[in-house]
Short mmCIF file of C-alpha atoms in Angstrom, two decimals:
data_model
loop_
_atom_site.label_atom_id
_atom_site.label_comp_id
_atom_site.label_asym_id
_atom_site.label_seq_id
_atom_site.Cartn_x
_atom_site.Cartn_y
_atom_site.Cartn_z
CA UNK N 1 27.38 16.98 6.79
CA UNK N 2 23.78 16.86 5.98
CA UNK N 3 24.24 20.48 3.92
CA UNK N 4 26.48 18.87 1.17
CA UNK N 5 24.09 15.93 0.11
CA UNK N 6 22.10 16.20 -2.95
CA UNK N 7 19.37 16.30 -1.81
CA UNK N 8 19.12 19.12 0.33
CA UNK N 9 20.71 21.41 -3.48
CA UNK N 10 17.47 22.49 -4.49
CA UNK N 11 16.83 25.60 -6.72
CA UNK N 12 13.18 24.79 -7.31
CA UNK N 13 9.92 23.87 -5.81
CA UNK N 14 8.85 20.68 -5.21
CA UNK N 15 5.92 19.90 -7.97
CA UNK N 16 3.02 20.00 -5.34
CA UNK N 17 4.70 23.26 -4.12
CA UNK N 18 4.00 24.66 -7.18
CA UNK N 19 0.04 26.38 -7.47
CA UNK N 20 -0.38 26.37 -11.07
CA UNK N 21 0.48 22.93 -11.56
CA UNK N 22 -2.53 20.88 -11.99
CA UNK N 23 -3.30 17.88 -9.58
CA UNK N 24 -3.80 15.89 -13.00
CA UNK N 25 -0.33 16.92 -14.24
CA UNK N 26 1.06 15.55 -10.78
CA UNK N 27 -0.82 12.28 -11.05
CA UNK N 28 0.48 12.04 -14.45
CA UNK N 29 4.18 12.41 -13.68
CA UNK N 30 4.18 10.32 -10.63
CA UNK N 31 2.38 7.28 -13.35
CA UNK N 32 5.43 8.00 -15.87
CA UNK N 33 8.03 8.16 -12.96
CA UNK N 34 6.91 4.64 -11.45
CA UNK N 35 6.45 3.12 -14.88
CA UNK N 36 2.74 2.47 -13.83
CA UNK N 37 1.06 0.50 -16.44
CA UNK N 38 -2.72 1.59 -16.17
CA UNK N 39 -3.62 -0.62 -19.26
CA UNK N 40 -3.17 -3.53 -17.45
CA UNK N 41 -6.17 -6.34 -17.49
CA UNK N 42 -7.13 -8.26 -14.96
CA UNK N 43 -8.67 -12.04 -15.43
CA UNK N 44 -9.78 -14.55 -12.81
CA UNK N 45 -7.44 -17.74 -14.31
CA UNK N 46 -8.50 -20.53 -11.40
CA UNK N 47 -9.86 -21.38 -8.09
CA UNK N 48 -7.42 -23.14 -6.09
CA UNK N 49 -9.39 -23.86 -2.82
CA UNK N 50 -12.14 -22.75 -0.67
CA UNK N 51 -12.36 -22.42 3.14
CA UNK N 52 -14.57 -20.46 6.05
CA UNK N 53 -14.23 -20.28 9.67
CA UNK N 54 -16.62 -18.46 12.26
CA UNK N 55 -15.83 -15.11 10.33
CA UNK N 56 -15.98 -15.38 6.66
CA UNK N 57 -14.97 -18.09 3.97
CA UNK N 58 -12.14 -17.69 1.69
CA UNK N 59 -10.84 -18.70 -1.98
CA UNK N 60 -7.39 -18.88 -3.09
CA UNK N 61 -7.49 -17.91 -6.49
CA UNK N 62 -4.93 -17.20 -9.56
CA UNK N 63 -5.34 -13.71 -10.93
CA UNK N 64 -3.76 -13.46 -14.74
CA UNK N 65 -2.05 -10.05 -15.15
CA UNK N 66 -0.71 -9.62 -18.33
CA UNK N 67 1.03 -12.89 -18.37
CA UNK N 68 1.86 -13.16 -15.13
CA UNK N 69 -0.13 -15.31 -12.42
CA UNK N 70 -1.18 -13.45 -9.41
CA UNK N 71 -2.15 -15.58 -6.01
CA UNK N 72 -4.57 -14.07 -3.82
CA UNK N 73 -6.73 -14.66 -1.25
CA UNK N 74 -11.09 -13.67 -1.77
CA UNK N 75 -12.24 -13.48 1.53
CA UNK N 76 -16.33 -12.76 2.16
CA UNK N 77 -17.23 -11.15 5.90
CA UNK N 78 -20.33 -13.38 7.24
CA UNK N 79 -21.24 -9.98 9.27
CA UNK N 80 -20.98 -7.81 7.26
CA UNK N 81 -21.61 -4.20 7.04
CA UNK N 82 -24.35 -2.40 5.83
CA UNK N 83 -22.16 -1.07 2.94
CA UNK N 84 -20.44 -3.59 0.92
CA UNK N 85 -16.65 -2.57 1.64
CA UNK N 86 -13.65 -4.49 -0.05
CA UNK N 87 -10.41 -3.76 1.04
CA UNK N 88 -7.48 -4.66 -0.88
CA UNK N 89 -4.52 -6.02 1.68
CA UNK N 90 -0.72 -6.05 0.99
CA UNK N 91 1.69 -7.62 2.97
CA UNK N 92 5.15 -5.85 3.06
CA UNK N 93 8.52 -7.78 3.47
CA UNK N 94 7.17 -10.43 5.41
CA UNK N 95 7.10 -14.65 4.34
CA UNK N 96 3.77 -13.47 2.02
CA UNK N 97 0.44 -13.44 1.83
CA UNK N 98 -0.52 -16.58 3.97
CA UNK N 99 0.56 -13.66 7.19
CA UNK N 100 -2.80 -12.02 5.99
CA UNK N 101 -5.41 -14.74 7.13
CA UNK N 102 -3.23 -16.56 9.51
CA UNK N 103 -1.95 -19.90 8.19
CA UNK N 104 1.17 -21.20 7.57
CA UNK N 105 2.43 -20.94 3.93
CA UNK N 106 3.69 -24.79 3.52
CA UNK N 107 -0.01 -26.28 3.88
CA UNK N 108 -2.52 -23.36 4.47
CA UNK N 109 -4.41 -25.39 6.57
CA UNK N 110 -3.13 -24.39 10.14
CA UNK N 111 -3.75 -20.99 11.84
CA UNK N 112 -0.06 -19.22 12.95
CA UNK N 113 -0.08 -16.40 15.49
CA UNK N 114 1.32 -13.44 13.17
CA UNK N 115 3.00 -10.55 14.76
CA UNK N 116 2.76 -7.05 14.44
CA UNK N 117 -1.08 -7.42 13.51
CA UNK N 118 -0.37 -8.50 9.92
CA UNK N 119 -2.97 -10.69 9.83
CA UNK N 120 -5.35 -8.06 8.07
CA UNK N 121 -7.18 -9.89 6.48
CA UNK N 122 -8.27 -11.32 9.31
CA UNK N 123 -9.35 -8.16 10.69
CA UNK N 124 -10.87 -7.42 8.02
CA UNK N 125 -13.63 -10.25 8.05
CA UNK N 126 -14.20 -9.52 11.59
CA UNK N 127 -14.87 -6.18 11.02
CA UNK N 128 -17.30 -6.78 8.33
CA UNK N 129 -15.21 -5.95 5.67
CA UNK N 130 -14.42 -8.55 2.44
CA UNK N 131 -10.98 -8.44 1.51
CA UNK N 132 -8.83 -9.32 -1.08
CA UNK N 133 -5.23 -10.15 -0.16
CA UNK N 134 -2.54 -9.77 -2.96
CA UNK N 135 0.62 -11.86 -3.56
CA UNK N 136 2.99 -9.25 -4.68
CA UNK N 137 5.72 -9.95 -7.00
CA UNK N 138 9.29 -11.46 -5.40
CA UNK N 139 7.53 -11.87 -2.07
CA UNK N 140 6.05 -15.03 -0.76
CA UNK N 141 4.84 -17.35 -3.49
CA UNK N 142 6.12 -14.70 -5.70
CA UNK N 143 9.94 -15.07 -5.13
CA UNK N 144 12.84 -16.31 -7.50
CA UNK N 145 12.72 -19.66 -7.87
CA UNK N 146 14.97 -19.80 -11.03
CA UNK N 147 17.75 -17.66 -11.17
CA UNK N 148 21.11 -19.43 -9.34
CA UNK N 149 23.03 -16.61 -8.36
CA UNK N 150 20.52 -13.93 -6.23
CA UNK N 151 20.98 -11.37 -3.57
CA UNK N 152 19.94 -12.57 -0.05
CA UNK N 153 17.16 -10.07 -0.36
CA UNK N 154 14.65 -11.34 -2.61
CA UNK N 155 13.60 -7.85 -4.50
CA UNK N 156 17.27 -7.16 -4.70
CA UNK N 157 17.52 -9.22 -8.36
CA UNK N 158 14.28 -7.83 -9.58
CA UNK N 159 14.32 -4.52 -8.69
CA UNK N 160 18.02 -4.21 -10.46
CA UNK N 161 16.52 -6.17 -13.58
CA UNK N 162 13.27 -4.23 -13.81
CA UNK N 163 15.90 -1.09 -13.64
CA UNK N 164 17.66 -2.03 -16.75
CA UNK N 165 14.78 -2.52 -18.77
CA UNK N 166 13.60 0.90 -18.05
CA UNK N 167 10.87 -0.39 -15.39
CA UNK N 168 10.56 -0.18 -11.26
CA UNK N 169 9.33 -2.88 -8.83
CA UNK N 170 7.36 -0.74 -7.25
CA UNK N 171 5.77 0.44 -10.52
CA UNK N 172 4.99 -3.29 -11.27
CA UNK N 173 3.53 -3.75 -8.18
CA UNK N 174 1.11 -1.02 -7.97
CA UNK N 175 0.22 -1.83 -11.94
CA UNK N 176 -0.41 -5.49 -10.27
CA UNK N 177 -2.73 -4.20 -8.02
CA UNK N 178 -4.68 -1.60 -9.90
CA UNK N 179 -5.36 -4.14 -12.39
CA UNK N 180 -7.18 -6.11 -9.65
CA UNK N 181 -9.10 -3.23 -7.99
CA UNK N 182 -10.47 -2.40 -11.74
CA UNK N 183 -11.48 -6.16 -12.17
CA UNK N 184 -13.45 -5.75 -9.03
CA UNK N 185 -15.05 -2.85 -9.41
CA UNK N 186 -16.17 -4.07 -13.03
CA UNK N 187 -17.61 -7.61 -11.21
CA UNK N 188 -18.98 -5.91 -7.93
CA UNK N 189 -20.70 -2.83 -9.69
CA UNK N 190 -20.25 0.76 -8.66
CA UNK N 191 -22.29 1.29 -5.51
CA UNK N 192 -19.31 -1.00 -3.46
CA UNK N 193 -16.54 1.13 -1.83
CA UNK N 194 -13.07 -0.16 -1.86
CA UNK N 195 -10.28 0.30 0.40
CA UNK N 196 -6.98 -0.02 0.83
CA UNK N 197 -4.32 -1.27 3.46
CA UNK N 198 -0.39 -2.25 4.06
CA UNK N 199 1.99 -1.82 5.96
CA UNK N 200 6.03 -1.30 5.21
CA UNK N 201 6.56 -1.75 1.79
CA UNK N 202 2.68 -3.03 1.64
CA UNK N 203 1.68 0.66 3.10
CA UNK N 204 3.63 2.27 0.16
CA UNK N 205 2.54 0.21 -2.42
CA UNK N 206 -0.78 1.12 -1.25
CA UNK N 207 0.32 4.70 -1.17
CA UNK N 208 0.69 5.11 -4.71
CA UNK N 209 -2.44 3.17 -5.36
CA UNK N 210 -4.41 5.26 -3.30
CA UNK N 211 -3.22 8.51 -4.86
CA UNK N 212 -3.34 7.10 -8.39
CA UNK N 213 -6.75 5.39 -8.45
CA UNK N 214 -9.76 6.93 -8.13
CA UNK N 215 -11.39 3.48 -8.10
CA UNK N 216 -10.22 3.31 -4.12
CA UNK N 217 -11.74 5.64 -1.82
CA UNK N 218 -9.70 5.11 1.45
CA UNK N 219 -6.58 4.10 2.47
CA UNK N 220 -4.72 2.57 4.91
CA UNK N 221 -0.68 3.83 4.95
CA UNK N 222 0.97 2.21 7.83
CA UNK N 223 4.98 2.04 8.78
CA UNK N 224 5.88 4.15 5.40
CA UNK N 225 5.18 7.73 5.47
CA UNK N 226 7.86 9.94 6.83
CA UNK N 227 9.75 12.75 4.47
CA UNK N 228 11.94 10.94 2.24
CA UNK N 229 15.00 12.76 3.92
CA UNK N 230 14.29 10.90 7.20
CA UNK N 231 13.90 7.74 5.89
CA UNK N 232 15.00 6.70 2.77
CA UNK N 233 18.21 9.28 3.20
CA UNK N 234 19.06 8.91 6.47
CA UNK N 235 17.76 5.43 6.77
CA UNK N 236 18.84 4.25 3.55
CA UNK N 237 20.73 1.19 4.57
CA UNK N 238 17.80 -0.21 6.19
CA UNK N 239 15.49 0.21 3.24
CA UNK N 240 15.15 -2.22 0.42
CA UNK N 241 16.43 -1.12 -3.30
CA UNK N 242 12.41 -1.46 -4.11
CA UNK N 243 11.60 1.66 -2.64
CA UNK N 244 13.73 3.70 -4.51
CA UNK N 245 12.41 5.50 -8.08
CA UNK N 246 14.53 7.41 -10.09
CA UNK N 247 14.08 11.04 -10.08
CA UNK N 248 11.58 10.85 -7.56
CA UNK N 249 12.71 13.35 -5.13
CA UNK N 250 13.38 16.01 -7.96
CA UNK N 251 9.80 15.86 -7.78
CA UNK N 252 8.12 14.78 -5.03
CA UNK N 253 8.91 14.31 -1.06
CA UNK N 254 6.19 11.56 0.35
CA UNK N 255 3.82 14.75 1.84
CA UNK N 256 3.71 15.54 -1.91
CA UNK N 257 2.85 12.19 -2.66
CA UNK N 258 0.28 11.98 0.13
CA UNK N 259 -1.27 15.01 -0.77
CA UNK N 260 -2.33 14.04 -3.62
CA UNK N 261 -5.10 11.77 -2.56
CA UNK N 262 -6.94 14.92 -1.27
CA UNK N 263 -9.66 14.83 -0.55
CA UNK N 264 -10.23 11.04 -0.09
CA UNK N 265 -10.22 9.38 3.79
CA UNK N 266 -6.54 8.72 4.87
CA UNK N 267 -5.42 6.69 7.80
CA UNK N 268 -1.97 7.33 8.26
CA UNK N 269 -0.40 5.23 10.83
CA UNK N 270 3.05 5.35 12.75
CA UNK N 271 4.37 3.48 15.81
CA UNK N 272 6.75 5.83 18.29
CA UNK N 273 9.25 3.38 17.74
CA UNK N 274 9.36 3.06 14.31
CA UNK N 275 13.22 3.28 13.69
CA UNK N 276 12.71 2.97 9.89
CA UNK N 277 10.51 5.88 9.61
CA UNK N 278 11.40 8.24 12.55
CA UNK N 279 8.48 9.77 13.99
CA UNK N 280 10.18 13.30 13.04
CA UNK N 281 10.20 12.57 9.36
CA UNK N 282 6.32 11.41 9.69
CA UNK N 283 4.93 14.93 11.63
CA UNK N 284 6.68 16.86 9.46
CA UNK N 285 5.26 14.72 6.56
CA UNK N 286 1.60 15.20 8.37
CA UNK N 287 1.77 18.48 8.65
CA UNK N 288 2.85 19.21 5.29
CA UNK N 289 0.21 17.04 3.41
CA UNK N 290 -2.68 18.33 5.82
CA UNK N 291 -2.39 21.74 3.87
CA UNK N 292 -3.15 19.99 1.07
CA UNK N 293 -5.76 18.70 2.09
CA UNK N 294 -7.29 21.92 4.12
CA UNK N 295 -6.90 23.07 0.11
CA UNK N 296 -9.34 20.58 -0.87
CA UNK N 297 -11.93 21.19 2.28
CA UNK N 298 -11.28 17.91 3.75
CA UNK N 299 -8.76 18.77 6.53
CA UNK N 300 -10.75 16.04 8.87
CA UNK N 301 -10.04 13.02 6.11
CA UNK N 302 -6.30 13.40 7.55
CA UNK N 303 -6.15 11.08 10.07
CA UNK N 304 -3.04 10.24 11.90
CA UNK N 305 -2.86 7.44 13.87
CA UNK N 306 -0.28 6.81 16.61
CA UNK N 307 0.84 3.58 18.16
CA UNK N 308 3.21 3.30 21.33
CA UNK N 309 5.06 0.00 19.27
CA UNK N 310 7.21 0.32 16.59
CA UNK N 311 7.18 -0.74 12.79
CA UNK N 312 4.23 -2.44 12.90
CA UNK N 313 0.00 -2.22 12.24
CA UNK N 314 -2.04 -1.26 14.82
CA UNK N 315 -5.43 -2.93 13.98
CA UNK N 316 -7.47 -1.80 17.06
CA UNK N 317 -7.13 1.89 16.77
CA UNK N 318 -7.59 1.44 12.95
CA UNK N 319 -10.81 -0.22 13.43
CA UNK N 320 -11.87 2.44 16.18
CA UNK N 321 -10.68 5.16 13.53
CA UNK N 322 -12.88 3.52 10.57
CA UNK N 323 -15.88 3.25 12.75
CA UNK N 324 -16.13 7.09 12.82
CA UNK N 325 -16.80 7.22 9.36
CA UNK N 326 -20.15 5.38 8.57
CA UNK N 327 -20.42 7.36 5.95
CA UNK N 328 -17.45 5.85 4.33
CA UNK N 329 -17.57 2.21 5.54
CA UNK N 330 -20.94 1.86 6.88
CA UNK N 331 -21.73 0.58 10.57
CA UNK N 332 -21.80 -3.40 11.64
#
């Protein structure tokens, strides 16, 4: 019965439920419970290849993060907006990063139809955005390719390791990405604006990364928020280990989490038939975050967005959403 789990024994507040805790405090316990390593450099190691089509060219390059080499994809709108917008783009468990521009992953040299609209950045170049899409760590490029014995899941291994050594996946991940969003702001100067966008595991990574930098002033949470007793409770054999921090829901339920990145533009985005995150877990989520964000006077930077699909993006009404806010992303 629901009333005997753990998680519904609570004596205290949640942290955000609590008025005299400072926002900073909250930032600063959600860093320390994701292992977040804000120190983290980022370098750009090599240029792999270069590319356009009708829409924008593209680099594959090497990021170096702290030892570790980061594949990406630098893509450049050829319409571009009258703002300079970069938008980071994060796949979630999908075949990796290649989904993101449309090419296969053996060769990178043929266009694939990609489902579910993951081909963001994509959208993003015909939209008039630049993007930069991230390789994240056991997916795509990024998975084992050493270890003999490994869980058909491939952040099953690393997420266990990372565990034992005191660190999360997700944690790494976000680190991984922060590091690049600081490298370009310090290239591309301070009058660019930089977004953010996933979906799945890529919509929580970015999450996290839009609530913990303030480098990134929108984001783009798709297929991942829904109160954490909906989804990864209820749900929980459907989720991957990756998703799970420890001590997280003493804490924090994901409305905490989103409310935190009051008062910056959020586009949170669900499909009816999302069986992963029920659509119950996500209004109740909504609703709870929006008062967070009516606390900060920007009740209207709340913006849910509702697809009749399930787990999945759902590029057109994003794009039809971001247009409304010129003042954000500038006009084409």
């Amino acid at each position: 019965h629901l009333n005997s789990r753990p998680y519904q024994v609570r004596t205290t507040k949640h942290l955000n439920e609590q008025d005299d805790v400072p926002a900073t405090e909250k930032i600063t316990l959600l860093t320390n419970l994701l292992k977040v390593d804000m120190s983290l450099e980022c370098q750009l190691h090599d240029i792999l290849w270069s590319a356009e089509d009708n829409f924008g060219s593209f680099e594959k390059v090497i990021y170096r993060i702290s030892g570790a080499e980061v594949p990406a994809y630098i893509c450049n709108s050829k319409q571009p907006r009258d703002k300079e917008v970069w938008i980071l783009c994060l796949q979630g468990h999908t075949s990796g990063m290649h989904n993101s521009i449309g090419v296969d992953s053996a060769t990178e040299s043929k266009r694939i139809q990609v489902a579910g609209d993951r081909d963001i950045g994509s959208w993003c170049l015909k939209n008039g955005f630049n993007a930069i899409c991230v390789e994240q760590l056991c997916l795509g490029e990024r998975t084992e390719q050493k270890q003999e014995k490994t869980h058909g899941h491939p952040c099953q291994d690393m997420s266990m390791q990372l565990l034992l050594l005191g660190r999360t996946l997700m944690g790494v991940r976000v680190s991984e990405v922060l590091a690049i969003v600081k490298y370009l702001r310090l290239k591309r100067g301070p009058n660019i604006t930089i977004g953010i966008i996933g979906n799945s595991l890529g919509g929580t990574v970015a999450k996290y990364c839009h609530v913990l930098s303030s480098d990134i002033q929108f984001g783009i949470l798709s297929g991942c928020i829904s109160e954490f007793e909906y989804s990864l409770i209820e749900n929980s054999g459907r989720h991957c280990c990756d998703l799970y921090v420890p001590d997280l829901l003493i804490h924090f339920n994901c409305s905490d989490i989103l409310g935190l990145a009051a008062p910056k533009l959020s586009l949170i985005v669900h499909g009816l038939g999302d069986q992963l995150f029920p659509i119950l877990g996500f209004s109740k989520s909504y609703k709870r975050a929006k008062a967070f964000f009516i606390e900060h006077g920007a009740d209207d930077k709340l913006r849910p967005i509702i697809g009749l699909g399930g787990h999945r993006l759902y590029l057109n009404l994003i794009g039809a959403e971001l247009d409304k806010q010129p003042q954000i992303v500038g006009v084409r």
